[in-house]
Amino acid sequence: MSSRRQGDPIARQQSAITVTGLRKSFGDHLVLAGVDLDVAEGTIFALLGPNGAGKTTIVQILSTQIGADAGEVRVAGHDPVGDPDAVRAAIGVTGQFSAVDTLLTGEENLILMADLHHLGRADGRRRAAELLGRFDLTEAAQRPAATYSGGMRRRLDLAMTLVGTPRVIFLDEPTTGLDPRSRRTMWQIIRRLAAGGVTVFLTTQYLEEADQLADRVAVLDHGRLVAEGTSAELKRLVPGGHIRLQFADPNELDSAATALGESLRDDEALALQIPSDGSLQSLRAVLDRVDNEAIAVDGLSVHTPDLDDVFLALTGSGTTQEESAQ
């Protein structure tokens, strides 16, 4: 999970990214149709959407790679159009495809980035050494990046993004192609970045990744924002949630079925499934009714739809692959 428990309210914070009425077309093709976003400082924000939804286009606009047709944007307090240099100084971008030079060593890649940031020789080497240690790459520092595993190369890629100490980081599909262990290592790194005050804007094709990491999740479809909220809030938007009560005695099952009304009964398993939106209020209402009737419950579990269900319900698509390059 992220540095805050999902579902907890985020303390009132300044916005790291604000987007109002963002529009973008390529020829006659409308890619973004009036998108509004507000991302708080020091949080992890995940943008989901099917192929062609407009995710990469948003990242490109926010990171000054392309301009918008209409709308107002502020990144770290700066206008990407009016003051692009200030935006670039405040952000880091880790794209889906690695920017690592595989002919250089890990240390040389970082020193190259330090030179591009005009850190100076001594400061650049110190920064490279710090990041190599932070990303557990010190032992591999003198090896060509071509010899690195996929997970190591991805960590180096992110370390290169951090050379300039950005306040906002855009991560485009940061764990694509990684094995489960390397993916979880990247999750830990991303969580630590947010805990240290960095704002992380994440696009991902792994719904579990958004569920695990993001303080807030937005779903984009056909250039429009169709939902935004915490993972828990989004899961309550779709049907299928329920509370399952398990009983040790058929008589208790009969009593519960009578007391709770609408439910799905499983006589063989001695279980009762009650529709629920997954909220604490819904659970409390069921428990109060069970308690008032003095019904003995042997077990209880709460089931909510996952982000796959939300994604399918909101977009009608079963994949979140990134859209083709515009």
mmCIF file of C-alpha atoms in Angstrom:
data_model
loop_
_atom_site.group_PDB
_atom_site.id
_atom_site.type_symbol
_atom_site.label_atom_id
_atom_site.label_comp_id
_atom_site.label_asym_id
_atom_site.label_seq_id
_atom_site.Cartn_x
_atom_site.Cartn_y
_atom_site.Cartn_z
ATOM 1 C CA MET A 1 0.000 0.000 0.000
ATOM 2 C CA SER A 2 1.039 3.612 -0.243
ATOM 3 C CA SER A 3 2.409 5.706 2.601
ATOM 4 C CA ARG A 4 -1.168 6.342 3.721
ATOM 5 C CA ARG A 5 -3.717 3.590 4.121
ATOM 6 C CA GLN A 6 -6.069 3.510 1.162
ATOM 7 C CA GLY A 7 -9.416 4.986 2.019
ATOM 8 C CA ASP A 8 -7.905 7.370 4.577
ATOM 9 C CA PRO A 9 -8.505 11.032 3.825
ATOM 10 C CA ILE A 10 -5.440 12.824 2.486
ATOM 11 C CA ALA A 11 -4.520 15.804 4.611
ATOM 12 C CA ARG A 12 -5.179 19.159 2.935
ATOM 13 C CA GLN A 13 -2.158 19.771 0.740
ATOM 14 C CA GLN A 14 -1.099 22.061 -2.030
ATOM 15 C CA SER A 15 -1.570 20.835 -5.563
ATOM 16 C CA ALA A 16 1.475 19.586 -7.450
ATOM 17 C CA ILE A 17 -0.492 19.261 -10.702
ATOM 18 C CA THR A 18 -3.710 20.981 -11.725
ATOM 19 C CA VAL A 19 -5.436 20.492 -15.061
ATOM 20 C CA THR A 20 -8.621 22.276 -16.133
ATOM 21 C CA GLY A 21 -10.483 21.753 -19.402
ATOM 22 C CA LEU A 22 -7.539 20.085 -21.149
ATOM 23 C CA ARG A 23 -8.207 19.439 -24.837
ATOM 24 C CA LYS A 24 -6.023 17.998 -27.571
ATOM 25 C CA SER A 25 -6.672 16.818 -31.118
ATOM 26 C CA PHE A 26 -4.435 15.289 -33.753
ATOM 27 C CA GLY A 27 -5.990 16.305 -37.039
ATOM 28 C CA ASP A 28 -9.670 15.378 -36.888
ATOM 29 C CA HIS A 29 -9.102 12.917 -34.034
ATOM 30 C CA LEU A 30 -10.096 14.314 -30.622
ATOM 31 C CA VAL A 31 -7.746 12.742 -28.053
ATOM 32 C CA LEU A 32 -8.567 14.765 -24.913
ATOM 33 C CA ALA A 33 -12.043 16.211 -24.520
ATOM 34 C CA GLY A 34 -11.889 18.533 -21.516
ATOM 35 C CA VAL A 35 -9.966 16.735 -18.756
ATOM 36 C CA ASP A 36 -9.790 18.084 -15.182
ATOM 37 C CA LEU A 37 -7.239 16.757 -12.677
ATOM 38 C CA ASP A 38 -5.892 17.822 -9.292
ATOM 39 C CA VAL A 39 -2.927 15.923 -7.834
ATOM 40 C CA ALA A 40 -1.813 16.751 -4.292
ATOM 41 C CA GLU A 41 1.848 17.150 -3.422
ATOM 42 C CA GLY A 42 3.599 14.080 -2.090
ATOM 43 C CA THR A 43 0.975 11.628 -3.307
ATOM 44 C CA ILE A 44 0.894 8.801 -5.835
ATOM 45 C CA PHE A 45 -1.663 9.354 -8.586
ATOM 46 C CA ALA A 46 -2.453 6.555 -11.044
ATOM 47 C CA LEU A 47 -3.998 7.193 -14.456
ATOM 48 C CA LEU A 48 -5.682 4.181 -16.033
ATOM 49 C CA GLY A 49 -7.332 3.828 -19.410
ATOM 50 C CA PRO A 50 -7.679 1.488 -22.376
ATOM 51 C CA ASN A 51 -5.603 1.641 -25.504
ATOM 52 C CA GLY A 52 -6.073 5.056 -27.116
ATOM 53 C CA ALA A 53 -7.662 6.696 -24.074
ATOM 54 C CA GLY A 54 -5.201 9.603 -24.031
ATOM 55 C CA LYS A 55 -2.923 8.740 -21.090
ATOM 56 C CA THR A 56 0.389 9.260 -22.871
ATOM 57 C CA THR A 57 -0.906 12.470 -24.422
ATOM 58 C CA ILE A 58 -1.634 13.870 -20.951
ATOM 59 C CA VAL A 59 1.850 12.964 -19.736
ATOM 60 C CA GLN A 60 3.402 14.532 -22.834
ATOM 61 C CA ILE A 61 1.503 17.780 -22.254
ATOM 62 C CA LEU A 62 2.289 17.908 -18.527
ATOM 63 C CA SER A 63 5.974 17.258 -19.171
ATOM 64 C CA THR A 64 6.186 19.975 -21.902
ATOM 65 C CA GLN A 65 6.804 17.517 -24.757
ATOM 66 C CA ILE A 66 3.765 18.731 -26.702
ATOM 67 C CA GLY A 67 1.288 21.564 -26.331
ATOM 68 C CA ALA A 68 -2.436 21.442 -25.613
ATOM 69 C CA ASP A 69 -5.133 22.946 -27.821
ATOM 70 C CA ALA A 70 -7.051 24.360 -24.857
ATOM 71 C CA GLY A 71 -7.168 24.289 -21.087
ATOM 72 C CA GLU A 72 -5.103 25.462 -18.140
ATOM 73 C CA VAL A 73 -2.231 23.439 -16.679
ATOM 74 C CA ARG A 74 0.062 23.990 -13.714
ATOM 75 C CA VAL A 75 2.890 21.621 -12.805
ATOM 76 C CA ALA A 76 4.777 22.428 -9.580
ATOM 77 C CA GLY A 77 3.123 25.836 -9.790
ATOM 78 C CA HIS A 78 4.380 26.591 -13.304
ATOM 79 C CA ASP A 79 2.706 26.887 -16.702
ATOM 80 C CA PRO A 80 4.174 24.370 -19.207
ATOM 81 C CA VAL A 81 3.476 26.821 -22.032
ATOM 82 C CA GLY A 82 4.462 30.102 -20.401
ATOM 83 C CA ASP A 83 7.438 28.791 -18.429
ATOM 84 C CA PRO A 84 8.463 25.363 -19.759
ATOM 85 C CA ASP A 85 12.004 25.614 -18.364
ATOM 86 C CA ALA A 86 10.666 25.984 -14.822
ATOM 87 C CA VAL A 87 8.473 22.923 -15.315
ATOM 88 C CA ARG A 88 11.377 20.891 -16.696
ATOM 89 C CA ALA A 89 13.533 21.903 -13.738
ATOM 90 C CA ALA A 90 10.903 20.614 -11.327
ATOM 91 C CA ILE A 91 10.044 17.291 -12.958
ATOM 92 C CA GLY A 92 11.538 13.951 -13.899
ATOM 93 C CA VAL A 93 10.193 11.592 -16.550
ATOM 94 C CA THR A 94 10.770 7.843 -16.703
ATOM 95 C CA GLY A 95 9.302 6.569 -19.935
ATOM 96 C CA GLN A 96 8.088 3.102 -20.784
ATOM 97 C CA PHE A 97 11.288 2.479 -22.739
ATOM 98 C CA SER A 98 14.563 2.747 -20.864
ATOM 99 C CA ALA A 99 16.789 5.784 -21.398
ATOM 100 C CA VAL A 100 19.828 3.885 -20.087
ATOM 101 C CA ASP A 101 22.887 3.817 -22.351
ATOM 102 C CA THR A 102 23.812 0.133 -22.235
ATOM 103 C CA LEU A 103 27.382 0.797 -23.416
ATOM 104 C CA LEU A 104 28.089 2.874 -20.312
ATOM 105 C CA THR A 105 28.457 1.610 -16.765
ATOM 106 C CA GLY A 106 25.782 2.367 -14.198
ATOM 107 C CA GLU A 107 27.986 5.039 -12.653
ATOM 108 C CA GLU A 108 28.753 6.596 -16.031
ATOM 109 C CA ASN A 109 25.058 6.824 -16.879
ATOM 110 C CA LEU A 110 24.409 8.725 -13.654
ATOM 111 C CA ILE A 111 27.421 11.012 -14.068
ATOM 112 C CA LEU A 112 26.259 11.798 -17.602
ATOM 113 C CA MET A 113 22.881 12.870 -16.202
ATOM 114 C CA ALA A 114 24.644 14.908 -13.513
ATOM 115 C CA ASP A 115 26.619 16.714 -16.241
ATOM 116 C CA LEU A 116 23.377 17.464 -18.091
ATOM 117 C CA HIS A 117 22.053 18.989 -14.856
ATOM 118 C CA HIS A 118 25.253 21.077 -14.506
ATOM 119 C CA LEU A 119 26.023 19.667 -11.068
ATOM 120 C CA GLY A 120 29.767 19.945 -11.415
ATOM 121 C CA ARG A 121 32.291 17.122 -11.263
ATOM 122 C CA ALA A 122 32.487 16.608 -7.490
ATOM 123 C CA ASP A 123 28.761 17.118 -6.827
ATOM 124 C CA GLY A 124 27.887 14.885 -9.769
ATOM 125 C CA ARG A 125 30.010 12.030 -8.484
ATOM 126 C CA ARG A 126 28.570 12.397 -5.001
ATOM 127 C CA ARG A 127 25.039 12.360 -6.396
ATOM 128 C CA ALA A 128 25.811 9.287 -8.528
ATOM 129 C CA ALA A 129 27.272 7.428 -5.545
ATOM 130 C CA GLU A 130 24.267 8.351 -3.398
ATOM 131 C CA LEU A 131 21.785 7.080 -5.994
ATOM 132 C CA LEU A 132 23.743 3.898 -6.684
ATOM 133 C CA GLY A 133 23.532 3.094 -2.983
ATOM 134 C CA ARG A 134 19.890 4.107 -2.716
ATOM 135 C CA PHE A 135 18.914 1.797 -5.566
ATOM 136 C CA ASP A 136 21.146 -1.093 -4.473
ATOM 137 C CA LEU A 137 23.393 -0.765 -7.514
ATOM 138 C CA THR A 138 26.739 -0.007 -5.862
ATOM 139 C CA GLU A 139 28.229 -3.437 -6.559
ATOM 140 C CA ALA A 140 27.217 -3.165 -10.225
ATOM 141 C CA ALA A 141 28.321 0.448 -10.610
ATOM 142 C CA GLN A 142 31.384 -0.356 -12.739
ATOM 143 C CA ARG A 143 29.638 -2.885 -14.979
ATOM 144 C CA PRO A 144 28.180 -1.955 -18.378
ATOM 145 C CA ALA A 145 24.431 -1.511 -18.141
ATOM 146 C CA ALA A 146 24.106 -4.095 -20.920
ATOM 147 C CA THR A 147 24.927 -6.743 -18.293
ATOM 148 C CA TYR A 148 22.126 -5.618 -15.942
ATOM 149 C CA SER A 149 18.926 -7.565 -15.438
ATOM 150 C CA GLY A 150 15.647 -5.948 -16.443
ATOM 151 C CA GLY A 151 14.918 -4.964 -12.850
ATOM 152 C CA MET A 152 18.387 -3.467 -12.345
ATOM 153 C CA ARG A 153 18.129 -1.509 -15.579
ATOM 154 C CA ARG A 154 14.740 -0.151 -14.563
ATOM 155 C CA ARG A 155 16.126 0.920 -11.173
ATOM 156 C CA LEU A 156 19.020 2.660 -12.912
ATOM 157 C CA ASP A 157 16.561 4.373 -15.254
ATOM 158 C CA LEU A 158 14.620 5.744 -12.288
ATOM 159 C CA ALA A 159 17.833 6.725 -10.504
ATOM 160 C CA MET A 160 18.810 8.754 -13.582
ATOM 161 C CA THR A 161 15.449 10.531 -13.372
ATOM 162 C CA LEU A 162 16.221 11.512 -9.778
ATOM 163 C CA VAL A 163 19.644 13.042 -10.415
ATOM 164 C CA GLY A 164 18.091 16.508 -10.598
ATOM 165 C CA THR A 165 16.020 15.983 -7.394
ATOM 166 C CA PRO A 166 12.647 16.531 -9.122
ATOM 167 C CA ARG A 167 9.559 17.456 -7.096
ATOM 168 C CA VAL A 168 7.214 15.700 -9.555
ATOM 169 C CA ILE A 169 7.948 12.419 -11.346
ATOM 170 C CA PHE A 170 6.050 10.982 -14.288
ATOM 171 C CA LEU A 171 6.334 7.196 -14.500
ATOM 172 C CA ASP A 172 5.000 5.702 -17.712
ATOM 173 C CA GLU A 173 4.486 1.947 -17.300
ATOM 174 C CA PRO A 174 7.401 1.678 -14.824
ATOM 175 C CA THR A 175 7.220 -2.078 -14.256
ATOM 176 C CA THR A 176 6.289 -3.382 -17.702
ATOM 177 C CA GLY A 177 8.201 -6.586 -18.422
ATOM 178 C CA LEU A 178 9.564 -7.015 -14.901
ATOM 179 C CA ASP A 179 9.262 -10.256 -12.957
ATOM 180 C CA PRO A 180 7.068 -10.175 -9.798
ATOM 181 C CA ARG A 181 10.007 -9.709 -7.408
ATOM 182 C CA SER A 182 11.499 -6.825 -9.411
ATOM 183 C CA ARG A 183 8.040 -5.267 -9.701
ATOM 184 C CA ARG A 184 7.591 -5.282 -5.944
ATOM 185 C CA THR A 185 11.045 -3.783 -5.488
ATOM 186 C CA MET A 186 10.005 -0.923 -7.763
ATOM 187 C CA TRP A 187 6.803 -0.504 -5.752
ATOM 188 C CA GLN A 188 8.870 -0.083 -2.593
ATOM 189 C CA ILE A 189 11.015 2.558 -4.291
ATOM 190 C CA ILE A 190 7.940 4.452 -5.517
ATOM 191 C CA ARG A 191 6.399 4.390 -2.042
ATOM 192 C CA ARG A 192 9.601 5.761 -0.518
ATOM 193 C CA LEU A 193 9.665 8.572 -3.062
ATOM 194 C CA ALA A 194 6.140 9.644 -2.102
ATOM 195 C CA ALA A 195 6.932 9.295 1.605
ATOM 196 C CA GLY A 196 9.844 11.694 0.999
ATOM 197 C CA GLY A 197 7.507 14.315 -0.465
ATOM 198 C CA VAL A 198 7.876 13.590 -4.194
ATOM 199 C CA THR A 199 4.678 13.606 -6.241
ATOM 200 C CA VAL A 200 4.379 10.529 -8.465
ATOM 201 C CA PHE A 201 2.134 10.579 -11.547
ATOM 202 C CA LEU A 202 1.861 6.979 -12.689
ATOM 203 C CA THR A 203 0.412 5.331 -15.767
ATOM 204 C CA THR A 204 0.239 1.560 -15.653
ATOM 205 C CA GLN A 205 -1.236 -1.444 -17.412
ATOM 206 C CA TYR A 206 -1.252 -3.412 -14.146
ATOM 207 C CA LEU A 207 -4.445 -2.715 -12.233
ATOM 208 C CA GLU A 208 -2.966 -4.360 -9.137
ATOM 209 C CA GLU A 209 -0.166 -1.804 -9.297
ATOM 210 C CA ALA A 210 -2.605 1.091 -9.121
ATOM 211 C CA ASP A 211 -4.519 -0.686 -6.350
ATOM 212 C CA GLN A 212 -1.362 -1.233 -4.303
ATOM 213 C CA LEU A 213 0.331 2.120 -4.826
ATOM 214 C CA ALA A 214 -2.015 4.953 -5.607
ATOM 215 C CA ASP A 215 -3.565 7.393 -3.170
ATOM 216 C CA ARG A 216 -5.973 8.314 -5.946
ATOM 217 C CA VAL A 217 -6.865 6.646 -9.235
ATOM 218 C CA ALA A 218 -8.392 8.227 -12.331
ATOM 219 C CA VAL A 219 -9.912 6.307 -15.240
ATOM 220 C CA LEU A 220 -9.689 7.868 -18.682
ATOM 221 C CA ASP A 221 -11.789 6.640 -21.603
ATOM 222 C CA HIS A 222 -12.044 8.164 -25.082
ATOM 223 C CA GLY A 223 -10.359 11.327 -23.856
ATOM 224 C CA ARG A 224 -12.738 11.873 -20.948
ATOM 225 C CA LEU A 225 -12.298 11.278 -17.247
ATOM 226 C CA VAL A 226 -15.000 8.756 -16.336
ATOM 227 C CA ALA A 227 -14.110 8.262 -12.663
ATOM 228 C CA GLU A 228 -11.673 9.437 -10.015
ATOM 229 C CA GLY A 229 -11.211 8.594 -6.350
ATOM 230 C CA THR A 230 -9.415 6.294 -3.988
ATOM 231 C CA SER A 231 -9.224 2.651 -4.970
ATOM 232 C CA ALA A 232 -11.883 1.837 -2.371
ATOM 233 C CA GLU A 233 -14.203 4.555 -3.667
ATOM 234 C CA LEU A 234 -13.932 3.320 -7.233
ATOM 235 C CA LYS A 235 -14.650 -0.257 -6.215
ATOM 236 C CA ARG A 236 -17.924 0.872 -4.650
ATOM 237 C CA LEU A 237 -19.065 2.249 -8.019
ATOM 238 C CA VAL A 238 -19.757 -1.186 -9.478
ATOM 239 C CA PRO A 239 -22.106 -3.961 -8.285
ATOM 240 C CA GLY A 240 -20.960 -7.304 -6.935
ATOM 241 C CA GLY A 241 -19.807 -6.388 -3.449
ATOM 242 C CA HIS A 242 -21.138 -8.548 -0.646
ATOM 243 C CA ILE A 243 -20.707 -9.638 2.939
ATOM 244 C CA ARG A 244 -20.426 -13.380 3.459
ATOM 245 C CA LEU A 245 -21.547 -14.838 6.778
ATOM 246 C CA GLN A 246 -20.577 -18.378 7.740
ATOM 247 C CA PHE A 247 -22.551 -20.429 10.283
ATOM 248 C CA ALA A 248 -21.828 -23.591 12.248
ATOM 249 C CA ASP A 249 -25.497 -24.525 12.649
ATOM 250 C CA PRO A 250 -28.355 -24.697 10.067
ATOM 251 C CA ASN A 251 -30.724 -23.072 12.563
ATOM 252 C CA GLU A 252 -28.492 -20.013 12.788
ATOM 253 C CA LEU A 253 -28.450 -19.847 8.985
ATOM 254 C CA ASP A 254 -32.273 -19.943 8.948
ATOM 255 C CA SER A 255 -32.453 -17.160 11.547
ATOM 256 C CA ALA A 256 -29.980 -14.994 9.669
ATOM 257 C CA ALA A 257 -31.759 -15.492 6.335
ATOM 258 C CA THR A 258 -35.020 -14.378 7.930
ATOM 259 C CA ALA A 259 -33.499 -11.406 9.721
ATOM 260 C CA LEU A 260 -31.390 -10.091 6.857
ATOM 261 C CA GLY A 261 -33.904 -10.381 4.031
ATOM 262 C CA GLU A 262 -32.407 -10.085 0.538
ATOM 263 C CA SER A 263 -29.446 -12.451 0.402
ATOM 264 C CA LEU A 264 -27.992 -15.416 -1.452
ATOM 265 C CA ARG A 265 -28.186 -18.592 0.613
ATOM 266 C CA ASP A 266 -25.809 -21.564 0.376
ATOM 267 C CA ASP A 267 -27.269 -24.389 2.464
ATOM 268 C CA GLU A 268 -24.442 -26.788 1.695
ATOM 269 C CA ALA A 269 -21.767 -24.366 2.892
ATOM 270 C CA LEU A 270 -23.992 -22.932 5.674
ATOM 271 C CA ALA A 271 -23.298 -19.461 4.334
ATOM 272 C CA LEU A 272 -25.246 -16.329 3.523
ATOM 273 C CA GLN A 273 -24.183 -13.677 1.016
ATOM 274 C CA ILE A 274 -25.624 -10.202 1.614
ATOM 275 C CA PRO A 275 -25.263 -7.435 -1.027
ATOM 276 C CA SER A 276 -22.992 -4.623 0.190
ATOM 277 C CA ASP A 277 -21.206 -1.585 -1.182
ATOM 278 C CA GLY A 278 -18.183 -2.481 0.929
ATOM 279 C CA SER A 279 -18.519 0.537 3.211
ATOM 280 C CA LEU A 280 -18.149 0.473 6.980
ATOM 281 C CA GLN A 281 -21.752 1.640 7.311
ATOM 282 C CA SER A 282 -23.002 -1.338 5.298
ATOM 283 C CA LEU A 283 -20.994 -3.780 7.401
ATOM 284 C CA ARG A 284 -22.155 -2.175 10.641
ATOM 285 C CA ALA A 285 -25.803 -2.413 9.565
ATOM 286 C CA VAL A 286 -25.461 -6.169 8.955
ATOM 287 C CA LEU A 287 -23.645 -6.752 12.237
ATOM 288 C CA ASP A 288 -26.243 -4.741 14.173
ATOM 289 C CA ARG A 289 -29.089 -6.823 12.742
ATOM 290 C CA VAL A 290 -27.263 -10.055 13.508
ATOM 291 C CA ASP A 291 -26.506 -8.859 17.037
ATOM 292 C CA ASN A 292 -30.083 -7.726 17.669
ATOM 293 C CA GLU A 293 -31.337 -11.201 16.749
ATOM 294 C CA ALA A 294 -28.632 -12.871 18.876
ATOM 295 C CA ILE A 295 -27.483 -14.945 15.889
ATOM 296 C CA ALA A 296 -24.188 -16.796 16.276
ATOM 297 C CA VAL A 297 -21.906 -16.163 13.301
ATOM 298 C CA ASP A 298 -18.975 -18.525 12.822
ATOM 299 C CA GLY A 299 -17.113 -16.424 10.236
ATOM 300 C CA LEU A 300 -17.378 -13.188 8.265
ATOM 301 C CA SER A 301 -15.680 -11.833 5.163
ATOM 302 C CA VAL A 302 -16.213 -8.708 3.070
ATOM 303 C CA HIS A 303 -15.855 -8.966 -0.696
ATOM 304 C CA THR A 304 -15.625 -5.926 -2.956
ATOM 305 C CA PRO A 305 -15.132 -5.702 -6.721
ATOM 306 C CA ASP A 306 -11.511 -5.233 -7.734
ATOM 307 C CA LEU A 307 -10.145 -2.614 -10.123
ATOM 308 C CA ASP A 308 -10.519 -5.055 -13.012
ATOM 309 C CA ASP A 309 -14.285 -5.006 -12.401
ATOM 310 C CA VAL A 310 -14.253 -1.213 -12.168
ATOM 311 C CA PHE A 311 -12.234 -0.913 -15.363
ATOM 312 C CA LEU A 312 -14.535 -3.197 -17.300
ATOM 313 C CA ALA A 313 -17.659 -1.481 -15.994
ATOM 314 C CA LEU A 314 -16.429 2.033 -16.778
ATOM 315 C CA THR A 315 -14.664 1.480 -20.093
ATOM 316 C CA GLY A 316 -15.978 -1.817 -21.441
ATOM 317 C CA SER A 317 -12.361 -2.788 -22.096
ATOM 318 C CA GLY A 318 -10.371 -5.625 -20.679
ATOM 319 C CA THR A 319 -6.921 -4.151 -21.216
ATOM 320 C CA THR A 320 -5.034 -1.082 -20.120
ATOM 321 C CA GLN A 321 -2.255 -1.182 -22.663
ATOM 322 C CA GLU A 322 -0.829 2.222 -23.426
ATOM 323 C CA GLU A 323 -2.160 4.000 -26.440
ATOM 324 C CA SER A 324 -0.174 4.069 -29.616
ATOM 325 C CA ALA A 325 2.259 6.955 -29.950
ATOM 326 C CA GLN A 326 0.467 9.932 -31.335
#
